[in-house]
Coordinates of C-alpha atoms and ligand atoms in Angstrom, one line a residue:
Chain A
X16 CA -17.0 30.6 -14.1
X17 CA -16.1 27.5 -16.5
X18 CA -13.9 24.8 -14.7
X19 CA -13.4 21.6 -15.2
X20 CA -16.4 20.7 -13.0
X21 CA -18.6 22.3 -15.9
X22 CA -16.9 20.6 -18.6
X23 CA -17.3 17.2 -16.7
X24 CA -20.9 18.0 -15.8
X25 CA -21.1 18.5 -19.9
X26 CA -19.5 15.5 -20.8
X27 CA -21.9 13.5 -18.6
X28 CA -24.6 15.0 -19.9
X29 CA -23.3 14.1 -23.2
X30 CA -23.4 10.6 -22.3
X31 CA -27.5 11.0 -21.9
X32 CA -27.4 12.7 -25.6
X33 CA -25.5 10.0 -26.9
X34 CA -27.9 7.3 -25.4
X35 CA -31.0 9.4 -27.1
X36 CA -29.1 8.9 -30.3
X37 CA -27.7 5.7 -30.1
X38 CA -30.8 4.0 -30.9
X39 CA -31.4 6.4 -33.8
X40 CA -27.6 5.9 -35.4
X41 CA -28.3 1.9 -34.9
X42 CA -31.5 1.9 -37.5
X43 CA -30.2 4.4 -39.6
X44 CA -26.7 2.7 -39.9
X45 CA -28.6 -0.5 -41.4
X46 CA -32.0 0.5 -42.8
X47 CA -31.3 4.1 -44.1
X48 CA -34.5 4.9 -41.9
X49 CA -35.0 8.7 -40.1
X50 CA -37.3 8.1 -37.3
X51 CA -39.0 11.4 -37.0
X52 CA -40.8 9.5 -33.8
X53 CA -37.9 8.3 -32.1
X54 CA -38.0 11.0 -29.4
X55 CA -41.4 9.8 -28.4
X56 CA -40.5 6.5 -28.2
X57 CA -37.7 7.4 -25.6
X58 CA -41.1 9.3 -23.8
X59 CA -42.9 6.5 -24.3
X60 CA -40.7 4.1 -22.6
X61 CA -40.6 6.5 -19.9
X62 CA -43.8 6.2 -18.8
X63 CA -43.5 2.4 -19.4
X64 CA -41.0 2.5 -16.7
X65 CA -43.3 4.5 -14.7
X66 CA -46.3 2.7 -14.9
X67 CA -43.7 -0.5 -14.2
X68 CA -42.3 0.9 -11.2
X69 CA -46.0 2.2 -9.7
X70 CA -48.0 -0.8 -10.8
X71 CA -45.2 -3.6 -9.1
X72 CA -43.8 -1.2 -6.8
X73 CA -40.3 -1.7 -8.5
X74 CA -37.5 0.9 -8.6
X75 CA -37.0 1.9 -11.6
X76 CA -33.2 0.0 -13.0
X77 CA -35.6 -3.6 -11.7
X78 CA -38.2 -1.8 -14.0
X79 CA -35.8 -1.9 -16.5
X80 CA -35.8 -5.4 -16.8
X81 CA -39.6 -5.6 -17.4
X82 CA -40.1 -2.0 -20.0
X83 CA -37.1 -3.3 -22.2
X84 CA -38.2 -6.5 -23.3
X85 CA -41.4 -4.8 -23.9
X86 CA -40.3 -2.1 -26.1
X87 CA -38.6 -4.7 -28.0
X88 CA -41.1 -6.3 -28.8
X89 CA -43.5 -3.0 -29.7
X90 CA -40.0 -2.1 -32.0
X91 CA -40.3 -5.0 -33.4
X92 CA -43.4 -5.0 -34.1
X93 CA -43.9 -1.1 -35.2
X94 CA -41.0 -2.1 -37.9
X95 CA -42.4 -5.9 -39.1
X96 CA -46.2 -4.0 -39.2
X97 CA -45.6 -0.6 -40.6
X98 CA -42.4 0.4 -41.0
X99 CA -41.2 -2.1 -43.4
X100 CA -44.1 -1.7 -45.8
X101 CA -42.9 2.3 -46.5
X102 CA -39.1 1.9 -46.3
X103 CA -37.6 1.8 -50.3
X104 CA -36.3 4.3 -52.7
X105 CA -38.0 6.9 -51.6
X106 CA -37.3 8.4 -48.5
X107 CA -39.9 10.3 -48.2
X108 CA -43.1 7.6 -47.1
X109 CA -41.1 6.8 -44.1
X110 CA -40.4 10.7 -42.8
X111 CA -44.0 11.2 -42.9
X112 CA -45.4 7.6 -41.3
X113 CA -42.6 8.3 -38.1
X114 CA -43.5 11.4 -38.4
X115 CA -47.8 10.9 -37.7
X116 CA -46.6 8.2 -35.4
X117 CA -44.8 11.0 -33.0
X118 CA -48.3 13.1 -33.4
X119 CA -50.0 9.7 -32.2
X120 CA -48.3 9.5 -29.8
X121 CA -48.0 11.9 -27.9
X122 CA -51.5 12.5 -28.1
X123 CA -52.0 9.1 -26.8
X124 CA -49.7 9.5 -23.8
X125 CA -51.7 12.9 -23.4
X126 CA -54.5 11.2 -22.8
X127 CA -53.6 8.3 -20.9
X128 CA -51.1 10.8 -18.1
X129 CA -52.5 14.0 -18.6
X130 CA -50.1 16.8 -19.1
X131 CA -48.8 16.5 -15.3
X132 CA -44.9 16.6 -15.4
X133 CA -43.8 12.8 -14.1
X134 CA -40.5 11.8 -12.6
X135 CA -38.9 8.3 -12.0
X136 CA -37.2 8.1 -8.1
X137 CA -34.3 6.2 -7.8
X138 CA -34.2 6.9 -4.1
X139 CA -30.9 8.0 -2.5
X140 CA -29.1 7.8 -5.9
X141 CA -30.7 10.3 -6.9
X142 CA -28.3 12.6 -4.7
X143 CA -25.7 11.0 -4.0
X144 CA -22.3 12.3 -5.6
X145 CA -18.3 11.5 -5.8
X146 CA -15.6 13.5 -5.4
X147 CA -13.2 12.7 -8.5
X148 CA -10.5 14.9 -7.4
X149 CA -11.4 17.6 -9.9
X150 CA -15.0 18.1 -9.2
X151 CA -18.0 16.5 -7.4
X152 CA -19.7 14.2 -9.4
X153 CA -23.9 13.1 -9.3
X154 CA -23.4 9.2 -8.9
X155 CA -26.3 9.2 -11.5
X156 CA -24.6 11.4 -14.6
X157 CA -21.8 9.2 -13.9
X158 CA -24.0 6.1 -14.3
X159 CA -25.7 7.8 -17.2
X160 CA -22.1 8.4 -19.0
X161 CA -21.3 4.8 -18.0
X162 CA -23.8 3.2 -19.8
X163 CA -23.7 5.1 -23.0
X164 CA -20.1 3.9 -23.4
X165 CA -21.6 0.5 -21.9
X166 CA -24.8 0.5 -24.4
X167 CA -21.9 1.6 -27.0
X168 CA -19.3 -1.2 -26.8
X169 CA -22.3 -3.8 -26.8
X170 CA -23.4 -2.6 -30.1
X171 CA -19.9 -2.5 -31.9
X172 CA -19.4 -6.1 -30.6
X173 CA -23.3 -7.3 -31.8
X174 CA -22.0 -5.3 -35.0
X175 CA -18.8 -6.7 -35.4
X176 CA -18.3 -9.8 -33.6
X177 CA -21.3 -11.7 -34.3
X178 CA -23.2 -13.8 -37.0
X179 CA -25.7 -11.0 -36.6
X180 CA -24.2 -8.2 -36.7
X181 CA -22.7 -9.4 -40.2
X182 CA -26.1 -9.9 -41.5
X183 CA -27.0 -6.6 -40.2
X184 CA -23.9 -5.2 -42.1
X185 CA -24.8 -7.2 -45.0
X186 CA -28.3 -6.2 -45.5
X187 CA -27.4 -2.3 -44.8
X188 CA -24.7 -2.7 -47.9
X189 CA -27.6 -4.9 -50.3
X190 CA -30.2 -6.5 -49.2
X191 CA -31.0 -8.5 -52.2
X192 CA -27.4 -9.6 -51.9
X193 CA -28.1 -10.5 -48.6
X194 CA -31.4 -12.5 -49.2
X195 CA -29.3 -14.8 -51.7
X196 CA -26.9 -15.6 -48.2
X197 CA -30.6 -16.5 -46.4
X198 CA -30.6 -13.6 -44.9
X199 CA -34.3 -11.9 -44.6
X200 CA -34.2 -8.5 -44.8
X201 CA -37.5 -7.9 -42.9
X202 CA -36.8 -9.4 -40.1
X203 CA -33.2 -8.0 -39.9
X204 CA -34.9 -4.7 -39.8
X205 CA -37.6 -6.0 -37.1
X206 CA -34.5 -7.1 -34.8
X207 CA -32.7 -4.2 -35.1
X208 CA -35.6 -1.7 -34.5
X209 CA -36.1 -3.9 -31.0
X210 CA -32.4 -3.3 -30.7
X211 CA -32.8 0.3 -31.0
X212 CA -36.0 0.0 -28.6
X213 CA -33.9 -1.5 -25.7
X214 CA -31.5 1.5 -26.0
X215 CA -34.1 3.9 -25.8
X216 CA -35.6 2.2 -22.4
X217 CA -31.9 2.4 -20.9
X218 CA -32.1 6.4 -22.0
X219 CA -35.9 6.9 -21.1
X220 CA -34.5 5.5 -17.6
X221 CA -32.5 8.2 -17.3
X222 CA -33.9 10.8 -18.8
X223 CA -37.1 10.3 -16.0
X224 CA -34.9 9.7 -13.1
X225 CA -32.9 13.0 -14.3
X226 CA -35.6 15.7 -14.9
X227 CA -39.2 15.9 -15.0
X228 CA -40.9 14.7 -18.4
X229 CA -44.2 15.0 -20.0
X230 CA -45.6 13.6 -22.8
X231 CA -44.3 16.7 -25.5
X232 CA -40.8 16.2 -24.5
X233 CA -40.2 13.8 -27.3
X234 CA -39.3 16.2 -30.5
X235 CA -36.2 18.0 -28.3
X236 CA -35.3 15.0 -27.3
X237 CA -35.1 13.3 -30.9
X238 CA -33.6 17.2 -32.0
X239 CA -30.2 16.5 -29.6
X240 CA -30.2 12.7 -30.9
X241 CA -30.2 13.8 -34.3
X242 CA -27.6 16.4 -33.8
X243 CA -25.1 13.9 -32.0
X244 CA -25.4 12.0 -35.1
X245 CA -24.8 14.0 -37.4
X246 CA -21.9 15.6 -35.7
X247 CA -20.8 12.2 -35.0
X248 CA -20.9 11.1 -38.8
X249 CA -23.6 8.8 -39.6
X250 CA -23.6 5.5 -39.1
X251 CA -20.6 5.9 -36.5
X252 CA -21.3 4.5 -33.1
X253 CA -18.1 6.3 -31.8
X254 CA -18.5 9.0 -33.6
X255 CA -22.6 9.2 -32.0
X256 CA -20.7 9.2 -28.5
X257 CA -18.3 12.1 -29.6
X258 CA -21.5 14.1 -31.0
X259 CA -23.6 13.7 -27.8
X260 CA -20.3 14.6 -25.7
X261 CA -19.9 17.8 -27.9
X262 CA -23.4 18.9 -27.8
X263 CA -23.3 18.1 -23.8
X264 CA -20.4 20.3 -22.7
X265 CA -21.6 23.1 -25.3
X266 CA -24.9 23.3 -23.5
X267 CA -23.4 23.4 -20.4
X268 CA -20.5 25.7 -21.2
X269 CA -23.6 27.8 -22.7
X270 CA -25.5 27.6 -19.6
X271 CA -22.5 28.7 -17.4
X272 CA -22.3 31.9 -19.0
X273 CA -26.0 32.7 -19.0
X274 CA -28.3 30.3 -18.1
X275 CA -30.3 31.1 -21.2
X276 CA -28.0 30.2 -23.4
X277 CA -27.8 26.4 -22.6
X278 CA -30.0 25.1 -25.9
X279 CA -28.7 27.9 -28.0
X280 CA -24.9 26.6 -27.4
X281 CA -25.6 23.2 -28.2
X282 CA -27.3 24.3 -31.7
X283 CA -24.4 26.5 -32.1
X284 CA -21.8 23.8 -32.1
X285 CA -23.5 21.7 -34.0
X286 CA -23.8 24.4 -36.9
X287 CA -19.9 24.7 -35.9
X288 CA -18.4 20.8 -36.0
X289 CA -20.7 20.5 -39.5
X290 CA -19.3 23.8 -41.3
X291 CA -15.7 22.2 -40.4
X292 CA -16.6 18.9 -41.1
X293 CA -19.7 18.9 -43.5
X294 CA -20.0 14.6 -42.9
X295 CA -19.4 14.7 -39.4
X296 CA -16.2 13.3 -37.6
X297 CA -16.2 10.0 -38.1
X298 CA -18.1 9.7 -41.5
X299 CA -18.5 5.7 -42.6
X300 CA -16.3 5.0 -45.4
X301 CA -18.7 3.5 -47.4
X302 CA -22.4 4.4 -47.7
Chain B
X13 CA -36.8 -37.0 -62.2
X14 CA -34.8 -33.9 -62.5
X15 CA -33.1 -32.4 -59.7
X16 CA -34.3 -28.9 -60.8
X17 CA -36.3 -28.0 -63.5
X18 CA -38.3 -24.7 -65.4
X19 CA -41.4 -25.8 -66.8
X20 CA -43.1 -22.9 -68.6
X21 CA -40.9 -20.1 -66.9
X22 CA -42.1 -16.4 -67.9
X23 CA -40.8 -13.2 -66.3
X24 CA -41.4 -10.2 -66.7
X25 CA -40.4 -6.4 -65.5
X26 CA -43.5 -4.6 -65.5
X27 CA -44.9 -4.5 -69.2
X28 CA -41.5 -5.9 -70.3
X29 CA -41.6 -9.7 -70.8
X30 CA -38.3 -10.8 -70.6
X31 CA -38.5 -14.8 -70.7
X32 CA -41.1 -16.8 -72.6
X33 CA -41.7 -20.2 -71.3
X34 CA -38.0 -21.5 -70.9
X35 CA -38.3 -25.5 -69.8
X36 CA -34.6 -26.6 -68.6
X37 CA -33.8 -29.5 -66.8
X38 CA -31.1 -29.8 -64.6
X39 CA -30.0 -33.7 -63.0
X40 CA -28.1 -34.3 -60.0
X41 CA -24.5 -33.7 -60.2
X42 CA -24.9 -32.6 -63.6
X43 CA -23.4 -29.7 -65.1
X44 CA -25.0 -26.9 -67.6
X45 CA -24.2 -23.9 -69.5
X46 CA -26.7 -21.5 -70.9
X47 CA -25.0 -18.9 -73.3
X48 CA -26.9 -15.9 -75.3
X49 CA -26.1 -12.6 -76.0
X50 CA -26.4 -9.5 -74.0
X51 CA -30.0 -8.9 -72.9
X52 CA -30.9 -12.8 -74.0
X53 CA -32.7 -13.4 -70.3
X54 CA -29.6 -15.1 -69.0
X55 CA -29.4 -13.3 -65.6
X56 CA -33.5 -13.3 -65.8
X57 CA -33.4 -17.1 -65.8
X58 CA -31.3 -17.3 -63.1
X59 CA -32.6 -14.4 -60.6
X60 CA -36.0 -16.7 -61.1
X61 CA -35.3 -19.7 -60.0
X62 CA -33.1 -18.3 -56.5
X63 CA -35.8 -16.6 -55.9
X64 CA -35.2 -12.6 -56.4
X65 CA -37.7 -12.5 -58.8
X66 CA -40.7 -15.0 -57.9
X67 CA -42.9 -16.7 -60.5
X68 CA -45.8 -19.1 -60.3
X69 CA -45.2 -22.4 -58.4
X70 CA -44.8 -24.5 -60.8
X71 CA -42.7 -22.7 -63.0
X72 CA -39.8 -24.1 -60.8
X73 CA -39.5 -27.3 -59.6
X74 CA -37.0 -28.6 -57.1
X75 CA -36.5 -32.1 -56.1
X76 CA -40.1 -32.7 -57.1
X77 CA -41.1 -29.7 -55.6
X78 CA -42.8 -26.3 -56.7
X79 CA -40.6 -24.1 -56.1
X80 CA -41.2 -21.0 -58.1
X81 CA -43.3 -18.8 -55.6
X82 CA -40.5 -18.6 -52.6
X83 CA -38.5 -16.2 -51.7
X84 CA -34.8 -16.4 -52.2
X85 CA -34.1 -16.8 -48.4
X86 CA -36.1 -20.3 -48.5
X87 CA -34.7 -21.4 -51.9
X88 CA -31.1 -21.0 -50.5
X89 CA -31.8 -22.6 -47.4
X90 CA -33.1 -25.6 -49.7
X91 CA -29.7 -25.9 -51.3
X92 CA -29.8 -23.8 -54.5
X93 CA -26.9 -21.4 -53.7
X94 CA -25.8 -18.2 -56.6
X95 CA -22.7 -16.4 -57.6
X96 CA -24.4 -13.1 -58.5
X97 CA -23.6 -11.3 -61.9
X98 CA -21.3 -8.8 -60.9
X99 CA -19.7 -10.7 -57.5
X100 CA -21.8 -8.1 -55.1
X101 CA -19.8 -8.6 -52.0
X102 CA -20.6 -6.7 -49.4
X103 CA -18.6 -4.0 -48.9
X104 CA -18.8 -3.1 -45.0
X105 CA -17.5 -7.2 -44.5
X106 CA -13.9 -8.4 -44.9
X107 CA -13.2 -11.3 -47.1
X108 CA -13.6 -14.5 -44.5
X109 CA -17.0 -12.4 -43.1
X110 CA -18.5 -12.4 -47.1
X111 CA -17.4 -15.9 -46.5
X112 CA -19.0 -16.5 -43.0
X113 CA -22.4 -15.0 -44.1
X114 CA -22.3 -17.1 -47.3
X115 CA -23.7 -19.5 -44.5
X116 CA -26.2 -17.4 -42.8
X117 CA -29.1 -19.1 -43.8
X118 CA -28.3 -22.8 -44.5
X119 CA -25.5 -25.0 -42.0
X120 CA -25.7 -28.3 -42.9
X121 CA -22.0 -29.1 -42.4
X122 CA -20.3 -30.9 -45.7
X123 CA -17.3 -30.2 -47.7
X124 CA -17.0 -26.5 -47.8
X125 CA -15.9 -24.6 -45.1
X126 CA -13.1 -21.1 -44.5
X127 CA -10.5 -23.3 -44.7
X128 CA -11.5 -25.9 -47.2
X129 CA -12.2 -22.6 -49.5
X130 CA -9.2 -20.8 -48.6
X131 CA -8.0 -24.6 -49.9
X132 CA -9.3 -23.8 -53.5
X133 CA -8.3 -19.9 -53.8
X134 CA -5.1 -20.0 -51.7
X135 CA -4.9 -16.4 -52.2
X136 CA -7.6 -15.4 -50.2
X137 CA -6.4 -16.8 -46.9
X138 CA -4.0 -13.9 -47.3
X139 CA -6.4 -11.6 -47.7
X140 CA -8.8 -12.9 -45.5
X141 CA -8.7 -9.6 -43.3
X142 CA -9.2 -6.9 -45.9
X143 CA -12.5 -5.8 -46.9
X144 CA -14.0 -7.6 -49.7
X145 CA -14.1 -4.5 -52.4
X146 CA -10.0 -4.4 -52.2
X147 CA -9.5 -7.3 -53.8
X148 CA -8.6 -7.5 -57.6
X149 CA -11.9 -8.6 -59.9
X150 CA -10.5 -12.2 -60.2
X151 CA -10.1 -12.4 -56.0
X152 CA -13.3 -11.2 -55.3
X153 CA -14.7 -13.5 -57.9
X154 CA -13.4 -16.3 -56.5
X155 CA -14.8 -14.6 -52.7
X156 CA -17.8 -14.8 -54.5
X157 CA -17.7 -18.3 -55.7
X158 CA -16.8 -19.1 -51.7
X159 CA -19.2 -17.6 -50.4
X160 CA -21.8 -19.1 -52.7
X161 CA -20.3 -22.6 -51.5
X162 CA -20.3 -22.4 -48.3
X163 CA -23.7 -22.8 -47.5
X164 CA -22.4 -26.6 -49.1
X165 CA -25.3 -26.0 -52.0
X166 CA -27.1 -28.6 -53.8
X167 CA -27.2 -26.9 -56.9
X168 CA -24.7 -23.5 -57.8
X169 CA -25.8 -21.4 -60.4
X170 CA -23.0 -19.3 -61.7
X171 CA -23.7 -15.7 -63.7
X172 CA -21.1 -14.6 -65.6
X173 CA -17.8 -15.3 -63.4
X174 CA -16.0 -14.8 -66.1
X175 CA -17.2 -11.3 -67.3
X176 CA -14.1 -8.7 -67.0
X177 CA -11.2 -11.2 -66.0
X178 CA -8.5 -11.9 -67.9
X179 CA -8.1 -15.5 -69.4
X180 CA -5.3 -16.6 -67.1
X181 CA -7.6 -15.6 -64.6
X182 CA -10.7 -17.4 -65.7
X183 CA -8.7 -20.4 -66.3
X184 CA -8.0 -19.9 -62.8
X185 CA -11.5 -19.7 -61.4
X186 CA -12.6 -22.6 -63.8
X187 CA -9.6 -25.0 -62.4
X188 CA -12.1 -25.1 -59.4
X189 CA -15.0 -26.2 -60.9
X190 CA -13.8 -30.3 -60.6
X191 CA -13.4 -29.8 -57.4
X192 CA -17.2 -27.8 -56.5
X193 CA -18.9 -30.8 -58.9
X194 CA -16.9 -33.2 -56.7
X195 CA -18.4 -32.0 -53.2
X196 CA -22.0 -33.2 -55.0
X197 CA -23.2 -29.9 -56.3
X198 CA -24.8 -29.8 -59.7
X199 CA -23.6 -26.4 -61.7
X200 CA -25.5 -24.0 -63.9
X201 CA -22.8 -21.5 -66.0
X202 CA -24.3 -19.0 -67.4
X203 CA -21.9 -17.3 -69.7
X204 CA -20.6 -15.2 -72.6
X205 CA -17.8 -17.1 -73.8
X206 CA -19.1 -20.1 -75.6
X207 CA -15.6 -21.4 -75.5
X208 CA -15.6 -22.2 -72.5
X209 CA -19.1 -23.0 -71.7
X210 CA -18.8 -26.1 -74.2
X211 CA -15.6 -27.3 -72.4
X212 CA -17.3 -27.4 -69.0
X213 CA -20.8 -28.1 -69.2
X214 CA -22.2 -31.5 -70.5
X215 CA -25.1 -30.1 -72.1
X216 CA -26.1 -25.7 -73.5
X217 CA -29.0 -24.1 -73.7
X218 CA -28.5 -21.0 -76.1
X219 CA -31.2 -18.6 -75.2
X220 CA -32.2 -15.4 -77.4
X221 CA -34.8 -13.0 -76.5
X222 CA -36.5 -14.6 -73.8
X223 CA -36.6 -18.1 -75.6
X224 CA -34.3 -21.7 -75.7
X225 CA -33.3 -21.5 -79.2
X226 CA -31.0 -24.3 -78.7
X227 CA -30.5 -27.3 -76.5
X228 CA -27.6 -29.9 -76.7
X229 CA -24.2 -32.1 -75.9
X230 CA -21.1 -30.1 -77.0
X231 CA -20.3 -32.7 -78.7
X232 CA -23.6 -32.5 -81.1
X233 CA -24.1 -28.7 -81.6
X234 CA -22.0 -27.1 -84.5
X235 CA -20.5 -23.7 -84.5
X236 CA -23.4 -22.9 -87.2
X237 CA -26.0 -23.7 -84.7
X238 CA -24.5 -22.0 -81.8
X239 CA -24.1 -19.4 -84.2
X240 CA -28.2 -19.1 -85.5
X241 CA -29.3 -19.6 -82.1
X242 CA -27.2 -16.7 -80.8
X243 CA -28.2 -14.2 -83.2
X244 CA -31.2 -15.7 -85.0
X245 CA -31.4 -17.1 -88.3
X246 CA -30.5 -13.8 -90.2
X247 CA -27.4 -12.8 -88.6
Ligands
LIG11 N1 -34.6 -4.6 -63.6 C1 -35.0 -4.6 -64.9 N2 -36.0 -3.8 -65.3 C2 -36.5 -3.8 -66.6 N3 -35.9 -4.6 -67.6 C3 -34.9 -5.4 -67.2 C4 -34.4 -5.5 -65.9 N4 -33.4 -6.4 -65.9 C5 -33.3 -6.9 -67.1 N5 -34.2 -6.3 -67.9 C6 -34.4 -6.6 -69.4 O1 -34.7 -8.0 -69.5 C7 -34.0 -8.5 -70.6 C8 -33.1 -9.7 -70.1 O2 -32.1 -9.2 -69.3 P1 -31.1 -10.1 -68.5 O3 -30.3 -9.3 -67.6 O4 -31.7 -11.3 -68.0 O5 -30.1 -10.5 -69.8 P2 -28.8 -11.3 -69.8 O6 -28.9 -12.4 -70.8 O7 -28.4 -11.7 -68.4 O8 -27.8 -10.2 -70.4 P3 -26.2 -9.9 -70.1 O9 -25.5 -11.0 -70.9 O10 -26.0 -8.6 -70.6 O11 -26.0 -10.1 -68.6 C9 -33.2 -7.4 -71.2 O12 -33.9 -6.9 -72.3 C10 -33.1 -6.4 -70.1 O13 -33.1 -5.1 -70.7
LIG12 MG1 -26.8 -11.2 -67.3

């Protein structure tokens, strides 16, 4: 039966989706870069969380506070150190560097946690629910749908209300323009990639404290990202919010009828929104 | 000593040498035109010294100091600001953010700010909302020229702002140039229209094919002369 409690349960969910990709839209919106290893990442910073949370005996939104400067910093870093070095003309160097990194790393976190299936506790939250009239709602998809529109409205203001988000802007239109204005067009990328970094901690939070993970999880994860994107039209923020919505209440439309269906419906309308909209819904003007 | 200066300067694009030892000089509140013909190394000359293209240290000097080797966020954020050949304002910005970023990387308070440029080109306060690319070619010339001066430049180096603009318009964007020279900057002109290069500049430098051909006052360089260095001696 498809009620309105499956729809909302789908546009929650969407709100996870659109945190996967929000990171993803944010560094190809400036730097034209495909992260092939940005689904890793978000594992990554999962068991960052994890290791935070066990290690200081933190729950896991305190561990937040720790794992997201850190993956800015290893953003940072990854972009200044490699990333920059194969980003240019050709977009070919950087598909195949993100995509060795992904191999890397989930070999790494293979052998540093096993293959064991992990989960972040958030304690009571983790069951709690309100009633919205309509439906019973988990108190954590509702958080989870929270800050996506949260993490979202942050980044339109960093993009359009501040000094830096003009420069970001500036060096996504021309960077040689932009080094004229003092801009440095490395660094520009090195900050934003830590941007993107800090997003993927918020959704590697709830992604663990959701479901189980492991460390192959990544390349789904970066698949529903990358679909919310696209649907979205790139570069849109909005438009990544809208994607990851649609993808969400597909898969869970999809799984009402037969639970085998859930993945398949979320493929399906993405095939769908892009035969009516080849560029996605909210396709940036200029690109 | 000079305020800027090219000892030597070469560039060149891959095998292609494009300039072949080009010694300017440039003093303090001084301005200069350099004119040539298409493909003369104007644009070259000028993409060296800010910096897009980087040359050995010495090849540039500013305020004493080799400049030649650093990139063109460091030469801007020592005061040598440019108008880009072509405008290139940035799209994805409205017209006051091409001005805001013209800033990004130098803020040492002085003459130019929004409003003291929106002073000079009236027209853009009225347009200070739309995005850059919807302006006509002689608006977002003169966005450019703003943007250039407000990081409050020591030097300005100008490519071509007259290239596609219609002469009412040019005379336009040149009424400003008193004003830009009177906030302290020196000016470097690089342009087409020899015209108007000898009525604003207080010395030329022709340049053809990678070389000064001809250095002088307006007042002591002849038509003929222009003319020879321009095309060489057997046009
Ligand atoms: N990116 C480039 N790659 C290779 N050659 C170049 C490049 N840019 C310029 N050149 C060559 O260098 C020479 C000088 O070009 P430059 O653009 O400096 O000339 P210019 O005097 O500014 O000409 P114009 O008046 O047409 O703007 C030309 O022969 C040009 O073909
Ligand atoms: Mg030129």
């Amino acid at each position: 039966m498809i009620g309105a409690d499956t729809i909302i349960q789908g546009v929650l969910l969407g709100g996870l989706y659109a945190l996967f990709a929000a990171g993803l839209s944010l560094v190809f919106g400036i730097m034209r870069l495909v992260n092939l290893a940005h689904g890793d990442l978000i594992v990554l910073a999962a068991y960052l969380l994890l290791v935070v949370t066990t290690a200081l005996g933190l729950g896991p939104f305190v561990a937040l506070l720790v794992a997201a400067p850190a993956m800015f910093v290893i953003g940072w870093t990854l972009q200044r150190v490699v990333l920059n070095r194969v980003l240019g003309p050709d977009i070919l160097p950087p598909l195949l560097v993100t995509f060795g990194l992904s191999v890397v790393l989930q070999n790494a976190l293979l052998e540093g946690f096993t293959n064991d299936s992990r989960r972040l506790r958030a304690g009571p939250l983790e069951t709690a629910s309100v009633d919205l009239g309509v439906a019973m709602v988990g108190v954590m998809p509702l958080m989870t749908f929270a800050s996506a529109v949260a993490v979202i409205l942050a980044l339109q203001w960093l993009f359009y209300r501040t000094e830096l988000g003009r420069a970001f802007r500036a060096t996504s239109d021309d960077p040689v323009t932009a080094s004229l204005m003092g801009v440095k067009p490395a660094s520009i990328f090195a900050t934003a990639t830590g941007i993107a970094m800090l997003v993927v901690t918020i959704a590697a939070l709830f992604l663990g404290t959701r479901a189980n993970f492991d460390p192959t999880i990544g390349p789904a994860r970066l698949i529903y990202a990358f679909q919310a994107v696209i649907i979205g039209g790139l570069g849109s923020l909005w438009g990544t919010l809208a994607g990851g919505v649609i993808i969400g209440v597909a898969q869970t439309v999809g799984a009402a009828i037969n639970p085998e269906w859930q993945i398949l419906a979320g493929h399906i309308a993405f095939l769908a929104v892009l035969l009516i909209r080849p560029r996605g819904l909210f396709p940036r003007a200029v690109d | 000593m000079a305020q800027l200066e090219t000892r030597g300067l070469t560039a060149r694009y891959g095998d292609f040498q494009a300039l072949f030892g080009i010694d300017l000089t440039l003093d303090e509140g001084e301005t200069i035109a350099i004119i040539g013909a298409n493909g003369a190394g104007k644009t070259t000359l000028l993409r060296s010294i800010a910096g897009v293209l980087r040359q050995d240290p010495g090849m540039v000097r500013f305020d004493g100091q080799d400049i030649g080797h650093l990139p063109a966020d460091e030469i801007m954020a020592r005061g040598i600001a440019m108008v880009p050949e072509g405008r290139k304002l940035f799209p994805s910005l409205s017209v006051e953010e091409n001005l805001l970023i013209g800033a990004y990387g130098r803020k040492v308070g002085g003459a130019w700010t929004p409003d003291a440029i929106y002073d000079l080109f009236p027209i853009l306060k009225e347009r200070r909302n739309n995005p850059g690319t919807a302006l006509s070619g002689g608006q977002q010339q003169m966005v450019a020229i703003g943007r250039a001066l407000m990081s409050n430049p020591r030097v300005l180096l100008c490519d071509e702002i007259s290239l596609g603009l219609a002469p009412v318009v040019i005379r336009d964007i040149y009424a400003a140039l008193p004003r830009i020279r009177e906030s302290g900057a020196s000016v470097v002109v690089v342009e087409q229209d020899i015209g108007t290069a000898l009525k604003v500049a207080g010395r030329v430098y022709c340049i053809m094919e990678g070389r000064v051909t001809l250095e002088g006052t307006p007042d002591t360089v002849s038509r003929d002369d222009i003319h020879r260095a321009y095309f060489g001696a057997a046009a």
